[in-house]
Amino acid sequence: MMYSLLFLLLSCLMKLVLCFTSLAVIVPQDPVLTMGSSLTATCIIKPKVNVDSRELYWTLNDERLPSELYTLVNSSALKVTLHGLNGSQQLSGDNLLCHRVDGRILGGSCLYVGLPPEKPTNISCWSKNAKDLTCKWSPGGKGESFLHTKYTLKYRLRWYGKVNECQGTAVLNSCCIPKDLALFTPYEIWVEASNKLGSAASDIISLDILDVVTTDAPFDVQVNRVGDLEDQLSVRWSSPTALKDFLFQAKYQIRYRVEDSTEWKVVDDIGNQTLCRLAGLRPGTVYFVQVRCNPVGIYGSRKAGIWSEWSVPTAASTPRNERSSSTCYQKSGESGSNLRRELKQFFGWVKKHAYGCTALNIKLYDQWRVWLQKSHKARNQNQEVAVFVGLQQDSPGR
Ligand SMILES: *[C@@H]1O[C@H](CO)[C@@H](O)[C@H](O)[C@H]1NC(C)=O
Ligand SMILES: *[C@@H]1O[C@H](CO)[C@@H](O)[C@H](O)[C@H]1NC(C)=O
Ligand SMILES: *[C@@H]1O[C@H](CO)[C@@H](O)[C@H](O)[C@H]1NC(C)=O
Ligand SMILES: *[C@@H]1O[C@H](CO)[C@@H](O)[C@H](O)[C@H]1NC(C)=O
């Protein structure tokens, strides 16, 4: 950042210096060119300057251009011809300079090389709590990125005609309309792109603010152990405060992953509750948990809104199973997968009889867990005898 600022400053200063002391003029000055096109530039030494054009050489962005590209015009003018121009290396233009044999710069010109903009695409919009409207888009072509290309988000109410421009600064191909939005009339929205080579407009999209509402992420997410149950964690959170101000309801999703994995598991049948229990987890394992919120029933609308961002991750660990000391790792892994298999059966059964993280569901599950742990204890003890006999070795966990 500092570097590029400095660079900008330097190139401006250089231009000033060139203006006052240049000993030659370059024609054309600061041309705007299409990528792939050719340019012939002439360095014309000013009268009374005692330099012969045969002594001159050219550089483009500090790289010396080979003399095959030069054409001598007369004793005070030298041409250079460039074919197949590439896009500008920087938005402030490429530096084409004419030098005297000792390296001194006699004159310079900035080349702006790019392409006219293409139709912006991929416009998508969302409204935070039905208060504002932010839209983002994708630039239509790569060639326009070599030049300063201005994108303007324009919008109007469908039946009233007056075109407005999004006044927010269009950062990273997005723009936010902060206020004065109508909630019950569709908007027409499009993006116009323009640079020195031309302009283009996107297709027009039409949307209702109420169809694109999103909200803040849930906050104060707490993840806690459920007593000694080594395969469970309880998650609770606070709903976004904006929900209380508006006629929304919310539905939630949780996602969680083990510490050393990037794969998230999503729980999406939570409905509008602000607490849920995760089950079938690995004992003694750190989990990261996030929650997000989707506003539904906005002013009576039947459509769901747009999912919020995920909350910042909260970490918690399941209790370590006393029985899974290192020598028994293999065995506990096995019983873990048995457990998962049985859990799957249990949830399969529950799905048919209940929905979401209902109290009934958890209560039933607890009862089922107690039964399961009892029956497992019996089975594990049998297995342990076999392991113990096989290894002739004991461990503190037993
Ligand atoms: C040399 O050529 C340039 C460019 O065509 C022209 O402007 C200039 O007057 C010429 N100078 C002489 C001395 O002929
Ligand atoms: C364009 O880029 C290519 C590859 O970097 C280079 O070989 C070529 O000389 C460049 N063309 C011009 C006119 O600078
Ligand atoms: C459109 O937007 C989506 C989401 O931002 C992005 O993944 C995709 O690459 C974009 N498509 C184009 C053509 O730019
Ligand atoms: C949750 O949803 C139920 C059923 O849709 C509804 O009756 C209840 O009021 C909702 N609770 C909250 C806090 O939104």
GROMACS .gro file of C-alpha atoms and ligand atoms in nm:
model
  454
    1MET     CA    1   0.000   0.000   0.000
    2MET     CA    2   0.271   0.242   0.111
    3TYR     CA    3   0.481   0.126  -0.176
    4SER     CA    4   0.218   0.185  -0.441
    5LEU     CA    5   0.137   0.525  -0.292
    6LEU     CA    6   0.499   0.619  -0.308
    7PHE     CA    7   0.515   0.492  -0.660
    8LEU     CA    8   0.216   0.699  -0.762
    9LEU     CA    9   0.370   1.005  -0.604
   10LEU     CA   10   0.700   0.942  -0.778
   11SER     CA   11   0.547   0.894  -1.119
   12CYS     CA   12   0.349   1.216  -1.074
   13LEU     CA   13   0.661   1.401  -0.973
   14MET     CA   14   0.844   1.252  -1.266
   15LYS     CA   15   0.575   1.382  -1.498
   16LEU     CA   16   0.609   1.729  -1.355
   17VAL     CA   17   0.984   1.717  -1.396
   18LEU     CA   18   0.941   1.597  -1.752
   19CYS     CA   19   0.702   1.881  -1.828
   20PHE     CA   20   0.950   2.145  -1.725
   21THR     CA   21   1.271   1.999  -1.847
   22SER     CA   22   1.182   1.771  -2.136
   23LEU     CA   23   1.410   1.807  -2.430
   24ALA     CA   24   1.187   1.617  -2.669
   25VAL     CA   25   0.819   1.562  -2.724
   26ILE     CA   26   0.662   1.228  -2.783
   27VAL     CA   27   0.373   1.194  -3.020
   28PRO     CA   28   0.115   1.072  -2.939
   29GLN     CA   29   0.096   1.182  -2.577
   30ASP     CA   30  -0.077   0.942  -2.333
   31PRO     CA   31  -0.277   0.746  -2.591
   32VAL     CA   32  -0.555   0.503  -2.497
   33LEU     CA   33  -0.518   0.186  -2.701
   34THR     CA   34  -0.687  -0.145  -2.755
   35MET     CA   35  -0.502  -0.458  -2.651
   36GLY     CA   36  -0.345  -0.632  -2.946
   37SER     CA   37  -0.328  -0.315  -3.152
   38SER     CA   38  -0.011  -0.146  -3.274
   39LEU     CA   39   0.138   0.188  -3.185
   40THR     CA   40   0.390   0.403  -3.365
   41ALA     CA   41   0.533   0.677  -3.144
   42THR     CA   42   0.778   0.947  -3.249
   43CYS     CA   43   1.035   1.116  -3.030
   44ILE     CA   44   1.094   1.467  -3.170
   45ILE     CA   45   1.391   1.651  -3.028
   46LYS     CA   46   1.318   2.015  -2.954
   47PRO     CA   47   1.490   2.279  -3.164
   48LYS     CA   48   1.823   2.408  -3.029
   49VAL     CA   49   1.875   2.087  -2.832
   50ASN     CA   50   2.201   1.946  -2.950
   51VAL     CA   51   2.119   1.576  -2.974
   52ASP     CA   52   2.114   1.357  -3.282
   53SER     CA   53   1.817   1.124  -3.318
   54ARG     CA   54   2.054   0.838  -3.420
   55GLU     CA   55   2.180   0.837  -3.060
   56LEU     CA   56   1.838   0.782  -2.904
   57TYR     CA   57   1.686   0.469  -2.758
   58TRP     CA   58   1.342   0.379  -2.619
   59THR     CA   59   1.229   0.202  -2.303
   60LEU     CA   60   0.888   0.061  -2.211
   61ASN     CA   61   0.839   0.016  -1.836
   62ASP     CA   62   1.216   0.038  -1.788
   63GLU     CA   63   1.294  -0.229  -2.046
   64ARG     CA   64   1.500  -0.124  -2.341
   65LEU     CA   65   1.323  -0.176  -2.673
   66PRO     CA   66   1.536  -0.338  -2.947
   67SER     CA   67   1.657  -0.114  -3.230
   68GLU     CA   68   1.482  -0.332  -3.491
   69LEU     CA   69   1.164  -0.155  -3.383
   70TYR     CA   70   1.305   0.192  -3.462
   71THR     CA   71   1.270   0.400  -3.778
   72LEU     CA   72   1.484   0.706  -3.828
   73VAL     CA   73   1.271   0.999  -3.956
   74ASN     CA   74   1.534   1.270  -3.974
   75SER     CA   75   1.820   1.397  -3.759
   76SER     CA   76   1.579   1.513  -3.488
   77ALA     CA   77   1.306   1.247  -3.488
   78LEU     CA   78   1.302   0.872  -3.417
   79LYS     CA   79   1.001   0.643  -3.444
   80VAL     CA   80   0.930   0.321  -3.258
   81THR     CA   81   0.660   0.073  -3.358
   82LEU     CA   82   0.507  -0.174  -3.111
   83HIS     CA   83   0.285  -0.459  -3.230
   84GLY     CA   84   0.040  -0.670  -3.030
   85LEU     CA   85   0.020  -0.442  -2.727
   86ASN     CA   86  -0.041  -0.609  -2.393
   87GLY     CA   87  -0.275  -0.473  -2.128
   88SER     CA   88  -0.120  -0.198  -1.914
   89GLN     CA   89   0.087  -0.328  -1.627
   90GLN     CA   90  -0.049  -0.060  -1.397
   91LEU     CA   91  -0.359   0.156  -1.397
   92SER     CA   92  -0.141   0.468  -1.405
   93GLY     CA   93  -0.027   0.359  -1.753
   94ASP     CA   94   0.282   0.206  -1.905
   95ASN     CA   95   0.583   0.437  -1.930
   96LEU     CA   96   0.717   0.479  -2.281
   97LEU     CA   97   1.033   0.688  -2.259
   98CYS     CA   98   1.281   0.831  -2.506
   99HIS     CA   99   1.642   0.839  -2.381
  100ARG     CA  100   1.964   1.002  -2.485
  101VAL     CA  101   2.262   0.770  -2.531
  102ASP     CA  102   2.383   0.840  -2.174
  103GLY     CA  103   2.049   0.729  -2.034
  104ARG     CA  104   1.901   1.071  -1.970
  105ILE     CA  105   1.526   1.084  -2.030
  106LEU     CA  106   1.432   1.328  -2.302
  107GLY     CA  107   1.058   1.276  -2.299
  108GLY     CA  108   0.785   1.032  -2.207
  109SER     CA  109   0.433   0.920  -2.278
  110CYS     CA  110   0.188   0.705  -2.082
  111LEU     CA  111   0.019   0.420  -2.266
  112TYR     CA  112  -0.322   0.308  -2.145
  113VAL     CA  113  -0.388  -0.031  -2.301
  114GLY     CA  114  -0.699  -0.236  -2.236
  115LEU     CA  115  -1.037  -0.324  -2.376
  116PRO     CA  116  -1.377  -0.158  -2.366
  117PRO     CA  117  -1.592  -0.300  -2.085
  118GLU     CA  118  -1.823  -0.591  -2.150
  119LYS     CA  119  -2.168  -0.636  -1.998
  120PRO     CA  120  -2.136  -0.684  -1.621
  121THR     CA  121  -2.296  -1.014  -1.518
  122ASN     CA  122  -2.403  -1.208  -1.217
  123ILE     CA  123  -2.578  -0.931  -1.023
  124SER     CA  124  -2.696  -1.044  -0.683
  125CYS     CA  125  -2.847  -0.834  -0.406
  126TRP     CA  126  -2.932  -0.869  -0.041
  127SER     CA  127  -3.093  -0.647   0.218
  128LYS     CA  128  -2.975  -0.645   0.579
  129ASN     CA  129  -3.290  -0.650   0.793
  130ALA     CA  130  -3.491  -0.487   0.512
  131LYS     CA  131  -3.315  -0.158   0.585
  132ASP     CA  132  -3.064  -0.129   0.302
  133LEU     CA  133  -2.979  -0.297  -0.025
  134THR     CA  134  -2.636  -0.418  -0.133
  135CYS     CA  135  -2.567  -0.558  -0.477
  136LYS     CA  136  -2.256  -0.715  -0.618
  137TRP     CA  137  -2.168  -0.813  -0.970
  138SER     CA  138  -1.894  -0.965  -1.181
  139PRO     CA  139  -1.708  -0.751  -1.436
  140GLY     CA  140  -1.784  -0.862  -1.788
  141GLY     CA  141  -1.430  -0.903  -1.921
  142LYS     CA  142  -1.069  -0.924  -1.817
  143GLY     CA  143  -0.946  -0.663  -2.066
  144GLU     CA  144  -1.128  -0.381  -1.887
  145SER     CA  145  -0.932  -0.447  -1.569
  146PHE     CA  146  -0.619  -0.295  -1.726
  147LEU     CA  147  -0.783   0.047  -1.739
  148HIS     CA  148  -0.970   0.258  -1.487
  149THR     CA  149  -1.318   0.119  -1.536
  150LYS     CA  150  -1.603   0.276  -1.346
  151TYR     CA  151  -1.902   0.067  -1.244
  152THR     CA  152  -2.226   0.232  -1.150
  153LEU     CA  153  -2.518   0.052  -0.993
  154LYS     CA  154  -2.843   0.205  -1.112
  155TYR     CA  155  -3.193   0.136  -0.990
  156ARG     CA  156  -3.548   0.252  -1.018
  157LEU     CA  157  -3.885   0.155  -0.886
  158ARG     CA  158  -4.050  -0.044  -1.158
  159TRP     CA  159  -4.358   0.169  -1.207
  160TYR     CA  160  -4.218   0.515  -1.133
  161GLY     CA  161  -3.933   0.556  -1.373
  162LYS     CA  162  -3.683   0.787  -1.204
  163VAL     CA  163  -3.335   0.639  -1.231
  164ASN     CA  164  -3.112   0.658  -0.925
  165GLU     CA  165  -2.744   0.586  -0.888
  166CYS     CA  166  -2.602   0.402  -0.593
  167GLN     CA  167  -2.397   0.673  -0.421
  168GLY     CA  168  -2.191   0.441  -0.205
  169THR     CA  169  -1.841   0.380  -0.325
  170ALA     CA  170  -1.837   0.074  -0.541
  171VAL     CA  171  -1.581  -0.130  -0.351
  172LEU     CA  172  -1.489  -0.468  -0.492
  173ASN     CA  173  -1.770  -0.466  -0.744
  174SER     CA  174  -2.044  -0.404  -0.495
  175CYS     CA  175  -2.243  -0.104  -0.383
  176CYS     CA  176  -2.475  -0.039  -0.091
  177ILE     CA  177  -2.791   0.174  -0.106
  178PRO     CA  178  -2.819   0.267   0.260
  179LYS     CA  179  -3.175   0.399   0.293
  180ASP     CA  180  -3.499   0.525   0.143
  181LEU     CA  181  -3.602   0.192   0.002
  182ALA     CA  182  -3.957   0.097  -0.081
  183LEU     CA  183  -4.060  -0.238   0.059
  184PHE     CA  184  -4.364  -0.327  -0.144
  185THR     CA  185  -4.268  -0.223  -0.498
  186PRO     CA  186  -4.028  -0.416  -0.719
  187TYR     CA  187  -3.699  -0.256  -0.815
  188GLU     CA  188  -3.523  -0.273  -1.149
  189ILE     CA  189  -3.148  -0.286  -1.103
  190TRP     CA  190  -2.857  -0.288  -1.343
  191VAL     CA  191  -2.488  -0.201  -1.361
  192GLU     CA  192  -2.316   0.025  -1.612
  193ALA     CA  193  -1.945  -0.002  -1.680
  194SER     CA  194  -1.740   0.259  -1.861
  195ASN     CA  195  -1.379   0.336  -1.935
  196LYS     CA  196  -1.186   0.542  -2.187
  197LEU     CA  197  -1.255   0.286  -2.460
  198GLY     CA  198  -1.630   0.250  -2.420
  199SER     CA  199  -1.919   0.148  -2.200
  200ALA     CA  200  -2.161  -0.139  -2.147
  201ALA     CA  201  -2.467  -0.208  -1.937
  202SER     CA  202  -2.573  -0.532  -1.772
  203ASP     CA  203  -2.911  -0.694  -1.814
  204ILE     CA  204  -3.175  -0.552  -1.584
  205ILE     CA  205  -3.276  -0.762  -1.287
  206SER     CA  206  -3.601  -0.714  -1.105
  207LEU     CA  207  -3.643  -0.783  -0.735
  208ASP     CA  208  -3.852  -0.727  -0.426
  209ILE     CA  209  -3.656  -0.619  -0.120
  210LEU     CA  210  -3.859  -0.859   0.090
  211ASP     CA  211  -3.738  -1.152  -0.117
  212VAL     CA  212  -3.371  -1.084  -0.047
  213VAL     CA  213  -3.365  -1.011   0.325
  214THR     CA  214  -3.080  -1.137   0.534
  215THR     CA  215  -2.983  -1.061   0.890
  216ASP     CA  216  -2.692  -1.058   1.130
  217ALA     CA  217  -2.527  -1.375   1.247
  218PRO     CA  218  -2.651  -1.516   1.577
  219PHE     CA  219  -2.425  -1.409   1.864
  220ASP     CA  220  -2.321  -1.526   2.208
  221VAL     CA  221  -2.294  -1.883   2.086
  222GLN     CA  222  -2.224  -2.116   2.378
  223VAL     CA  223  -2.116  -2.474   2.342
  224ASN     CA  224  -2.123  -2.690   2.656
  225ARG     CA  225  -2.084  -3.049   2.761
  226VAL     CA  226  -2.391  -3.248   2.846
  227GLY     CA  227  -2.290  -3.397   3.178
  228ASP     CA  228  -2.058  -3.691   3.116
  229LEU     CA  229  -2.206  -3.784   2.782
  230GLU     CA  230  -1.890  -3.814   2.581
  231ASP     CA  231  -2.053  -3.796   2.241
  232GLN     CA  232  -2.265  -3.487   2.294
  233LEU     CA  233  -2.242  -3.109   2.312
  234SER     CA  234  -2.522  -2.863   2.366
  235VAL     CA  235  -2.528  -2.543   2.163
  236ARG     CA  236  -2.723  -2.231   2.252
  237TRP     CA  237  -2.719  -1.884   2.104
  238SER     CA  238  -2.894  -1.549   2.098
  239SER     CA  239  -3.102  -1.452   1.799
  240PRO     CA  240  -2.992  -1.142   1.607
  241THR     CA  241  -3.130  -0.835   1.783
  242ALA     CA  242  -3.284  -0.703   1.462
  243LEU     CA  243  -3.528  -0.991   1.469
  244LYS     CA  244  -3.699  -0.834   1.765
  245ASP     CA  245  -3.750  -0.505   1.581
  246PHE     CA  246  -3.904  -0.660   1.275
  247LEU     CA  247  -4.184  -0.888   1.189
  248PHE     CA  248  -3.952  -1.175   1.116
  249GLN     CA  249  -3.918  -1.518   1.245
  250ALA     CA  250  -3.596  -1.703   1.214
  251LYS     CA  251  -3.471  -2.043   1.134
  252TYR     CA  252  -3.122  -2.158   1.214
  253GLN     CA  253  -2.850  -2.389   1.096
  254ILE     CA  254  -2.554  -2.520   1.288
  255ARG     CA  255  -2.237  -2.648   1.138
  256TYR     CA  256  -1.956  -2.817   1.326
  257ARG     CA  257  -1.626  -2.982   1.257
  258VAL     CA  258  -1.349  -3.150   1.449
  259GLU     CA  259  -1.043  -2.939   1.511
  260ASP     CA  260  -0.817  -3.105   1.255
  261SER     CA  261  -1.064  -3.128   0.971
  262THR     CA  262  -1.196  -2.877   0.723
  263GLU     CA  263  -1.514  -3.070   0.661
  264TRP     CA  264  -1.823  -2.921   0.819
  265LYS     CA  265  -2.131  -3.114   0.912
  266VAL     CA  266  -2.452  -2.918   0.885
  267VAL     CA  267  -2.756  -2.958   1.110
  268ASP     CA  268  -3.044  -2.794   0.933
  269ASP     CA  269  -3.361  -2.913   1.098
  270ILE     CA  270  -3.339  -2.684   1.399
  271GLY     CA  271  -3.629  -2.460   1.307
  272ASN     CA  272  -3.665  -2.148   1.517
  273GLN     CA  273  -3.520  -2.278   1.842
  274THR     CA  274  -3.210  -2.121   1.988
  275LEU     CA  275  -3.069  -2.434   2.139
  276CYS     CA  276  -2.980  -2.771   2.005
  277ARG     CA  277  -2.786  -3.075   2.102
  278LEU     CA  278  -2.519  -3.233   1.885
  279ALA     CA  279  -2.488  -3.608   1.925
  280GLY     CA  280  -2.280  -3.888   1.781
  281LEU     CA  281  -1.958  -3.690   1.841
  282ARG     CA  282  -1.615  -3.833   1.910
  283PRO     CA  283  -1.514  -3.849   2.279
  284GLY     CA  284  -1.234  -3.621   2.399
  285THR     CA  285  -1.237  -3.422   2.078
  286VAL     CA  286  -1.237  -3.049   2.016
  287TYR     CA  287  -1.521  -2.928   1.797
  288PHE     CA  288  -1.575  -2.593   1.629
  289VAL     CA  289  -1.933  -2.481   1.608
  290GLN     CA  290  -2.100  -2.201   1.412
  291VAL     CA  291  -2.460  -2.092   1.379
  292ARG     CA  292  -2.638  -1.890   1.113
  293CYS     CA  293  -2.980  -1.745   1.078
  294ASN     CA  294  -3.234  -1.712   0.802
  295PRO     CA  295  -3.518  -1.463   0.842
  296VAL     CA  296  -3.847  -1.618   0.741
  297GLY     CA  297  -4.202  -1.496   0.723
  298ILE     CA  298  -4.086  -1.141   0.660
  299TYR     CA  299  -4.394  -0.920   0.680
  300GLY     CA  300  -4.595  -1.229   0.617
  301SER     CA  301  -4.398  -1.334   0.307
  302ARG     CA  302  -4.389  -1.706   0.249
  303LYS     CA  303  -4.040  -1.710   0.104
  304ALA     CA  304  -3.734  -1.774   0.314
  305GLY     CA  305  -3.471  -1.502   0.323
  306ILE     CA  306  -3.097  -1.528   0.264
  307TRP     CA  307  -2.876  -1.702   0.518
  308SER     CA  308  -2.671  -1.471   0.739
  309GLU     CA  309  -2.298  -1.507   0.778
  310TRP     CA  310  -2.188  -1.784   1.011
  311SER     CA  311  -2.125  -1.674   1.369
  312VAL     CA  312  -1.762  -1.663   1.480
  313PRO     CA  313  -1.658  -2.020   1.561
  314THR     CA  314  -1.693  -2.140   1.920
  315ALA     CA  315  -1.481  -2.431   2.035
  316ALA     CA  316  -1.554  -2.695   2.298
  317SER     CA  317  -1.440  -3.048   2.364
  318THR     CA  318  -1.640  -3.357   2.440
  319PRO     CA  319  -1.545  -3.537   2.764
  320ARG     CA  320  -1.282  -3.806   2.725
  321ASN     CA  321  -1.416  -4.154   2.753
  322GLU     CA  322  -1.234  -4.309   3.051
  323ARG     CA  323  -1.227  -4.641   2.878
  324SER     CA  324  -1.046  -4.524   2.565
  325SER     CA  325  -0.687  -4.525   2.690
  326SER     CA  326  -0.426  -4.561   2.420
  327THR     CA  327  -0.392  -4.939   2.426
  328CYS     CA  328  -0.763  -4.974   2.374
  329TYR     CA  329  -0.776  -4.722   2.094
  330GLN     CA  330  -0.860  -4.975   1.829
  331LYS     CA  331  -1.138  -5.120   2.035
  332SER     CA  332  -1.292  -4.788   2.134
  333GLY     CA  333  -1.279  -4.683   1.771
  334GLU     CA  334  -1.479  -4.989   1.687
  335SER     CA  335  -1.735  -4.932   1.956
  336GLY     CA  336  -1.748  -4.569   1.838
  337SER     CA  337  -1.849  -4.679   1.495
  338ASN     CA  338  -2.099  -4.923   1.644
  339LEU     CA  339  -2.234  -4.629   1.837
  340ARG     CA  340  -2.262  -4.421   1.526
  341ARG     CA  341  -2.438  -4.701   1.349
  342GLU     CA  342  -2.686  -4.735   1.630
  343LEU     CA  343  -2.728  -4.360   1.653
  344LYS     CA  344  -2.813  -4.360   1.288
  345GLN     CA  345  -3.081  -4.616   1.355
  346PHE     CA  346  -3.206  -4.413   1.645
  347PHE     CA  347  -3.227  -4.094   1.441
  348GLY     CA  348  -3.390  -4.282   1.162
  349TRP     CA  349  -3.658  -4.387   1.406
  350VAL     CA  350  -3.689  -4.035   1.552
  351LYS     CA  351  -3.722  -3.875   1.209
  352LYS     CA  352  -4.035  -4.073   1.149
  353HIS     CA  353  -4.189  -3.970   1.480
  354ALA     CA  354  -4.065  -3.620   1.561
  355TYR     CA  355  -3.918  -3.316   1.393
  356GLY     CA  356  -3.619  -3.097   1.479
  357CYS     CA  357  -3.450  -3.065   1.816
  358THR     CA  358  -3.771  -3.096   2.010
  359ALA     CA  359  -3.767  -3.160   2.381
  360LEU     CA  360  -3.940  -3.488   2.321
  361ASN     CA  361  -3.660  -3.589   2.092
  362ILE     CA  362  -3.385  -3.512   2.342
  363LYS     CA  363  -3.565  -3.676   2.629
  364LEU     CA  364  -3.622  -3.987   2.429
  365TYR     CA  365  -3.265  -3.983   2.322
  366ASP     CA  366  -3.137  -3.959   2.678
  367GLN     CA  367  -3.339  -4.257   2.778
  368TRP     CA  368  -3.214  -4.444   2.480
  369ARG     CA  369  -2.854  -4.343   2.561
  370VAL     CA  370  -2.872  -4.477   2.912
  371TRP     CA  371  -2.999  -4.806   2.780
  372LEU     CA  372  -2.733  -4.811   2.514
  373GLN     CA  373  -2.446  -4.735   2.753
  374LYS     CA  374  -2.558  -5.011   2.984
  375SER     CA  375  -2.575  -5.265   2.709
  376HIS     CA  376  -2.238  -5.144   2.573
  377LYS     CA  377  -2.069  -5.172   2.908
  378ALA     CA  378  -2.161  -5.537   2.916
  379ARG     CA  379  -2.035  -5.593   2.563
  380ASN     CA  380  -1.711  -5.396   2.611
  381GLN     CA  381  -1.626  -5.586   2.922
  382ASN     CA  382  -1.643  -5.906   2.725
  383GLN     CA  383  -1.418  -5.760   2.457
  384GLU     CA  384  -1.176  -5.634   2.717
  385VAL     CA  385  -1.126  -5.980   2.854
  386ALA     CA  386  -1.024  -6.092   2.509
  387VAL     CA  387  -0.784  -5.799   2.463
  388PHE     CA  388  -0.638  -5.845   2.807
  389VAL     CA  389  -0.574  -6.211   2.752
  390GLY     CA  390  -0.427  -6.148   2.408
  391LEU     CA  391  -0.183  -5.873   2.515
  392GLN     CA  392  -0.106  -5.985   2.869
  393GLN     CA  393  -0.097  -5.621   2.962
  394ASP     CA  394  -0.308  -5.382   3.166
  395SER     CA  395  -0.361  -5.009   3.142
  396PRO     CA  396  -0.467  -4.740   3.391
  397GLY     CA  397  -0.795  -4.686   3.213
  398ARG     CA  398  -0.934  -5.020   3.322
  399LIG     C1  399   1.178   1.574  -3.845
  399LIG     O1  400   1.055   1.503  -3.843
  399LIG     C2  401   0.960   1.550  -3.751
  399LIG     C3  402   0.844   1.454  -3.747
  399LIG     O2  403   0.799   1.420  -3.872
  399LIG     C4  404   0.920   1.690  -3.787
  399LIG     O3  405   0.823   1.739  -3.693
  399LIG     C5  406   1.041   1.777  -3.785
  399LIG     O4  407   1.012   1.909  -3.829
  399LIG     C6  408   1.151   1.720  -3.874
  399LIG     N1  409   1.273   1.796  -3.849
  399LIG     C7  410   1.356   1.828  -3.950
  399LIG     C8  411   1.478   1.902  -3.908
  399LIG     O5  412   1.332   1.799  -4.063
  400LIG     C1  413   0.344  -0.879  -2.441
  400LIG     O1  414   0.379  -0.980  -2.345
  400LIG     C2  415   0.456  -1.084  -2.397
  400LIG     C3  416   0.472  -1.189  -2.290
  400LIG     O2  417   0.498  -1.128  -2.166
  400LIG     C4  418   0.589  -1.029  -2.448
  400LIG     O3  419   0.666  -1.133  -2.502
  400LIG     C5  420   0.563  -0.922  -2.554
  400LIG     O4  421   0.683  -0.864  -2.593
  400LIG     C6  422   0.470  -0.817  -2.500
  400LIG     N1  423   0.434  -0.723  -2.607
  400LIG     C7  424   0.458  -0.594  -2.601
  400LIG     C8  425   0.417  -0.513  -2.719
  400LIG     O5  426   0.509  -0.541  -2.503
  401LIG     C1  427  -2.102  -1.529  -1.007
  401LIG     O1  428  -2.103  -1.511  -0.865
  401LIG     C2  429  -2.071  -1.628  -0.794
  401LIG     C3  430  -2.090  -1.601  -0.647
  401LIG     O2  431  -2.033  -1.480  -0.607
  401LIG     C4  432  -1.929  -1.672  -0.828
  401LIG     O3  433  -1.898  -1.790  -0.760
  401LIG     C5  434  -1.920  -1.694  -0.979
  401LIG     O4  435  -1.787  -1.726  -1.013
  401LIG     C6  436  -1.965  -1.572  -1.054
  401LIG     N1  437  -1.970  -1.601  -1.198
  401LIG     C7  438  -1.903  -1.529  -1.287
  401LIG     C8  439  -1.925  -1.566  -1.429
  401LIG     O5  440  -1.827  -1.439  -1.257
  402LIG     C1  441  -4.134  -2.089   1.640
  402LIG     O1  442  -4.218  -2.152   1.545
  402LIG     C2  443  -4.344  -2.191   1.596
  402LIG     C3  444  -4.414  -2.272   1.491
  402LIG     O2  445  -4.389  -2.224   1.364
  402LIG     C4  446  -4.420  -2.065   1.639
  402LIG     O3  447  -4.545  -2.099   1.690
  402LIG     C5  448  -4.339  -1.991   1.744
  402LIG     O4  449  -4.403  -1.870   1.778
  402LIG     C6  450  -4.199  -1.962   1.694
  402LIG     N1  451  -4.120  -1.908   1.802
  402LIG     C7  452  -4.044  -1.800   1.788
  402LIG     C8  453  -3.965  -1.759   1.908
  402LIG     O5  454  -4.036  -1.739   1.682
   0.00000   0.00000   0.00000
